[in-house]
PDB file of C-alpha atoms and ligand atoms in Angstrom:
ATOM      1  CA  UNK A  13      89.641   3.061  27.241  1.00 72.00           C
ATOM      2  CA  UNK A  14      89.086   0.237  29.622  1.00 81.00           C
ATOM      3  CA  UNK A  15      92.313  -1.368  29.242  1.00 95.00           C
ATOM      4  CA  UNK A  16      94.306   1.231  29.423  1.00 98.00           C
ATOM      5  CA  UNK A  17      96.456   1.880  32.531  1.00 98.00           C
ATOM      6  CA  UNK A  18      96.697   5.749  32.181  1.00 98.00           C
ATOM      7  CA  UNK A  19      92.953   5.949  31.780  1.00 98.00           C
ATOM      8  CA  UNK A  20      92.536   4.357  34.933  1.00 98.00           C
ATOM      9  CA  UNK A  21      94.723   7.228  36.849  1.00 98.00           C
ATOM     10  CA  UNK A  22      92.240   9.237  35.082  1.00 98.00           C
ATOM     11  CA  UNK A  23      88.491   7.955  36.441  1.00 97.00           C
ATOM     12  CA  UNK A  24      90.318   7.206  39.857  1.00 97.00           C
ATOM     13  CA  UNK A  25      90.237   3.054  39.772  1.00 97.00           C
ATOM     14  CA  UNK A  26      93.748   3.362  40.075  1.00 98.00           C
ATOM     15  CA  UNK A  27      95.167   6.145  42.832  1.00 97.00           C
ATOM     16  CA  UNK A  28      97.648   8.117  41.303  1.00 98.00           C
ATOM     17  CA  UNK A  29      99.390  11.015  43.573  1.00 97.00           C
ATOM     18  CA  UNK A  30      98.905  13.926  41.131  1.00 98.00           C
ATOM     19  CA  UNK A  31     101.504  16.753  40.857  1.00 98.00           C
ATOM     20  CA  UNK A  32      98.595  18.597  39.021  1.00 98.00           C
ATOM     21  CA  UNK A  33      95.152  18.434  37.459  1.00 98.00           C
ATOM     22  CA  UNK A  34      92.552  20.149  35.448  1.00 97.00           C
ATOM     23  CA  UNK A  35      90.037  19.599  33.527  1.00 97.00           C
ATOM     24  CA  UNK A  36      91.536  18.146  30.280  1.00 97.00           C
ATOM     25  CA  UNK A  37      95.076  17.407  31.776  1.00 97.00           C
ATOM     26  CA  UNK A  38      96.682  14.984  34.400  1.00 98.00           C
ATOM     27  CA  UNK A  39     100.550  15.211  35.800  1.00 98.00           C
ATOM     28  CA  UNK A  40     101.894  12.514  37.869  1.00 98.00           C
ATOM     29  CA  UNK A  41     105.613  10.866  39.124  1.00 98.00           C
ATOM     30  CA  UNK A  42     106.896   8.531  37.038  1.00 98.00           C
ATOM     31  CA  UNK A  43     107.158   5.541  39.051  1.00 98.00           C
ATOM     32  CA  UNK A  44     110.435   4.902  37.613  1.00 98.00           C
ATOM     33  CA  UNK A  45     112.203   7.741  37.019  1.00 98.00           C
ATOM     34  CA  UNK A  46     115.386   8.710  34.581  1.00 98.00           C
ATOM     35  CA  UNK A  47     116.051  11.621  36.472  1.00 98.00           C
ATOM     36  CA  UNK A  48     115.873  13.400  40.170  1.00 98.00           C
ATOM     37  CA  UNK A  49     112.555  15.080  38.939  1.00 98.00           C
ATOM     38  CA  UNK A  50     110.293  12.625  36.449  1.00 98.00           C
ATOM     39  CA  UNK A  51     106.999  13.285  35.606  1.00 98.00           C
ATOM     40  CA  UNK A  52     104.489  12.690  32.621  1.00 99.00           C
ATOM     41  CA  UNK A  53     101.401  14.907  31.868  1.00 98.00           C
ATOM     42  CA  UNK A  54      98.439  13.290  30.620  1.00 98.00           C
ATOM     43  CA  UNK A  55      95.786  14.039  28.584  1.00 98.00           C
ATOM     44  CA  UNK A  56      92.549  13.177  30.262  1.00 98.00           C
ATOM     45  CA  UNK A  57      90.777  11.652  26.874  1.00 98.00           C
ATOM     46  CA  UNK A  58      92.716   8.613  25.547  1.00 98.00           C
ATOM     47  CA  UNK A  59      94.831   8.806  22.391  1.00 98.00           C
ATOM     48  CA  UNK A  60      97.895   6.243  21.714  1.00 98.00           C
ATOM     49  CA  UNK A  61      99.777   8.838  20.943  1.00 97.00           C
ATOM     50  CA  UNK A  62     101.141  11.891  19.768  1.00 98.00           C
ATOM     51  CA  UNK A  63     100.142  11.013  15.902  1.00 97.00           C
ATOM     52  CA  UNK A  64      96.299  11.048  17.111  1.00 97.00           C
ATOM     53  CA  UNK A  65      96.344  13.120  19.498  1.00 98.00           C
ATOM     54  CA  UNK A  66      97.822  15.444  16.640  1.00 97.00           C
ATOM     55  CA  UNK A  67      95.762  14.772  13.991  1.00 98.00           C
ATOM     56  CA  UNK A  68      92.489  15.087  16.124  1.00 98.00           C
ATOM     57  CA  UNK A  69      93.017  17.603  18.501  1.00 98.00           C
ATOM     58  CA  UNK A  70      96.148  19.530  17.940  1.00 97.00           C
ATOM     59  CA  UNK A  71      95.483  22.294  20.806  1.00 97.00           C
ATOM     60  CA  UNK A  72      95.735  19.814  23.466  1.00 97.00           C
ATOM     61  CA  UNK A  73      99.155  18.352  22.324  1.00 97.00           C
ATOM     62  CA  UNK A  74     100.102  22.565  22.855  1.00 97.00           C
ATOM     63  CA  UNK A  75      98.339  22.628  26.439  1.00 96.00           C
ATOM     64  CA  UNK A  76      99.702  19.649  27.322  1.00 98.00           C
ATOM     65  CA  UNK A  77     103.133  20.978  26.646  1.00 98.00           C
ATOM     66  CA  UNK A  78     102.362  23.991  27.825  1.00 98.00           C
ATOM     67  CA  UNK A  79     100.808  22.395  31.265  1.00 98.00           C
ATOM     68  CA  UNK A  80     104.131  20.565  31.421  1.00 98.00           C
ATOM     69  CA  UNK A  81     106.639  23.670  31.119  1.00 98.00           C
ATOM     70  CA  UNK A  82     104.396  25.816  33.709  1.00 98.00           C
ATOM     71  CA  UNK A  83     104.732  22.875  36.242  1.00 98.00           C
ATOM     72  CA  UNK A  84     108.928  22.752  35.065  1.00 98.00           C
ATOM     73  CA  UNK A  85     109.044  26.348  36.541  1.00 98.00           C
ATOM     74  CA  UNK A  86     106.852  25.308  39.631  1.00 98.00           C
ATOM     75  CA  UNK A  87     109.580  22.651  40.173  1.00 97.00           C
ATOM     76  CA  UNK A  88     112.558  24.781  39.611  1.00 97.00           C
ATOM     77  CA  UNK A  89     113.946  23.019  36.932  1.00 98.00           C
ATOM     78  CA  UNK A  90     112.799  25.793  34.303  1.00 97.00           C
ATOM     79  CA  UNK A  91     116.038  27.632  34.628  1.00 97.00           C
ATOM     80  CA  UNK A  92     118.945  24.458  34.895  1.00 97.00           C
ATOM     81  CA  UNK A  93     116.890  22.799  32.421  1.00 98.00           C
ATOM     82  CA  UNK A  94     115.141  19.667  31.426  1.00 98.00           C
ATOM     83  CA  UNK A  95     114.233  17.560  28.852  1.00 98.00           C
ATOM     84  CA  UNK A  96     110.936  16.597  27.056  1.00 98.00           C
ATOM     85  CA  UNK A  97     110.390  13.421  25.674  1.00 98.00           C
ATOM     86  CA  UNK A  98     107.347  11.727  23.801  1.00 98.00           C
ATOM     87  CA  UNK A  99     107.993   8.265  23.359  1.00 98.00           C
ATOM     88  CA  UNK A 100     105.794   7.509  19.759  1.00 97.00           C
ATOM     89  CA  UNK A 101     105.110   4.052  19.213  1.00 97.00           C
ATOM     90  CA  UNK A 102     107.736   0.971  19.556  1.00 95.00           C
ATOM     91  CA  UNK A 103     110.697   2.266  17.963  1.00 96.00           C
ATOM     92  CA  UNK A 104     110.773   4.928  20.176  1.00 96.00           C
ATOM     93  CA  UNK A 105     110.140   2.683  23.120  1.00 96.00           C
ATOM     94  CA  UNK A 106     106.905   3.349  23.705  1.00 98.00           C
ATOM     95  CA  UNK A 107     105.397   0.944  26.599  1.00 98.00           C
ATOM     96  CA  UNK A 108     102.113   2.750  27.768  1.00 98.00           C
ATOM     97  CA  UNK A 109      99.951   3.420  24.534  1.00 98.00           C
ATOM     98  CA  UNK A 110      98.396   6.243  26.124  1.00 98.00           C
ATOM     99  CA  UNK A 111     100.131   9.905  25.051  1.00 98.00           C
ATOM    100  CA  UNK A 112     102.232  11.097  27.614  1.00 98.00           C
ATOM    101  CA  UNK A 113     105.100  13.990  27.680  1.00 98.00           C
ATOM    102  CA  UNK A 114     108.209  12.634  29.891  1.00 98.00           C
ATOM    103  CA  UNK A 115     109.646  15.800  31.639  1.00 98.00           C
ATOM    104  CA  UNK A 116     112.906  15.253  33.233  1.00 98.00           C
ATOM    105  CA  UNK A 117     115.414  17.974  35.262  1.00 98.00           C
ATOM    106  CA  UNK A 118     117.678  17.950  37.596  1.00 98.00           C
ATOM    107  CA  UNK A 119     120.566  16.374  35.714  1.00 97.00           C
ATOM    108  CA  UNK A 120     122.552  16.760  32.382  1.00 97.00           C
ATOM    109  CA  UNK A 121     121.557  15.056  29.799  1.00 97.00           C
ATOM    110  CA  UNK A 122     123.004  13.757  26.396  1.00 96.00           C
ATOM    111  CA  UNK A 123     122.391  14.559  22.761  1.00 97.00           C
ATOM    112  CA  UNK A 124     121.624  12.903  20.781  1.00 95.00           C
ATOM    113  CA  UNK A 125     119.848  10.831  22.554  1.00 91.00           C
ATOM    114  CA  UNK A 126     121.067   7.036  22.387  1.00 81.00           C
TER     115      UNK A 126
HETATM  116  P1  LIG B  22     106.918   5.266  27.583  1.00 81.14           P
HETATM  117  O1  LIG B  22     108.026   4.248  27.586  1.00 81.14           O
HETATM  118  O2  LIG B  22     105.623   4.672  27.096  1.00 81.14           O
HETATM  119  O3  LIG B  22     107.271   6.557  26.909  1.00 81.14           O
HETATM  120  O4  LIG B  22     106.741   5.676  29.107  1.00 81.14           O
HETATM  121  C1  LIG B  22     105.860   5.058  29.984  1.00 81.14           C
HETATM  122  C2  LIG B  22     106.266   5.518  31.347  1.00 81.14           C
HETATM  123  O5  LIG B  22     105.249   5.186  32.262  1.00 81.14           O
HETATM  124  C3  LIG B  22     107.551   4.830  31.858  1.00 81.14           C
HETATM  125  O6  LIG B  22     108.541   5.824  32.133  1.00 81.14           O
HETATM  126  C4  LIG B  22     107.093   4.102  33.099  1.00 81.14           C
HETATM  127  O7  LIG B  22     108.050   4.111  34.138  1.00 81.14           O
HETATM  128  C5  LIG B  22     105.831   4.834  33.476  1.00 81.14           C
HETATM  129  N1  LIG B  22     104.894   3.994  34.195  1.00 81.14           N
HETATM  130  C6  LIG B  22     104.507   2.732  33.859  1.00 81.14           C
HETATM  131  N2  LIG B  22     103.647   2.248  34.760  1.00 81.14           N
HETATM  132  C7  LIG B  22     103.472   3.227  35.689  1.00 81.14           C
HETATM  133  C8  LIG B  22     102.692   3.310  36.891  1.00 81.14           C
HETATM  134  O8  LIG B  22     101.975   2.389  37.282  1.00 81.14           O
HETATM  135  N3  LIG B  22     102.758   4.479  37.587  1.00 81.14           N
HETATM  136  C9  LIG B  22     103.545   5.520  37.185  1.00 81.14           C
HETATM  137  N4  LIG B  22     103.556   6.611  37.956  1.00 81.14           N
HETATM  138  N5  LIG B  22     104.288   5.466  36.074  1.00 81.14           N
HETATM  139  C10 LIG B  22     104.260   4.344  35.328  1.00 81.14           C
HETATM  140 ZN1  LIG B  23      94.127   5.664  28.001  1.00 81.14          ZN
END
């Protein structure tokens, strides 16, 4: 999607410092992060979020997950713990309309979540 600022860490008109990439998946810092560690994984074809991503590929919204708890170990946060979040649409507080799992470690966190 043109528009779309996740898209553009994708095709590389916006540098992004990766934390991991593959073919269908991109992980990156959050630029403002909740937590000591912060990052978001990607997919690398645009969906709004995880409602479409669901509905038209389901075994990416598992990889992606699954991308995101095999970089959790690489980090060390696999064993203290750490906390997955997908922001879906604006009740939730979603601000970039492009899907994107939130993993965050390194501190305690609440539940339920405010
Ligand atoms: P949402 O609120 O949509 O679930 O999360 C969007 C996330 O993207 C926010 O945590 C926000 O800090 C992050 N973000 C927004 N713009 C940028 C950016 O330019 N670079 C990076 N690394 N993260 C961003
Ligand atoms: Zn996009």
């Amino acid at each position: 999607m043109t528009d779309c600022l996740f898209c553009k860490f994708v095709s590389g008109e916006i540098p992004v410092n990766p934390v991991y990439e593959d073919d269908s998946v991109l992980a990156f810092n959050d630029i403002n992060p909740q937590a000591p560690v912060h990052f978001l994984v990607i997919p690398k074809i645009h969906f709004r979020n995880l409602t479409d991503a669901a509905e038209s590929d389901p075994e990416l919204v598992g990889s992606l997950l699954a991308t995101g708890a095999r970089i959790a170990k690489e980090l060390g946060i696999s064993d203290s713990g750490y906390r997955v979040v997908l922001n879906a649409n604006e009740d939730a507080g979603q601000t970039v309309f492009h899907l994107h799992a939130h993993f965050l470690g390194k501190r305690k966190f609440l539940w339920p979540p405010g």
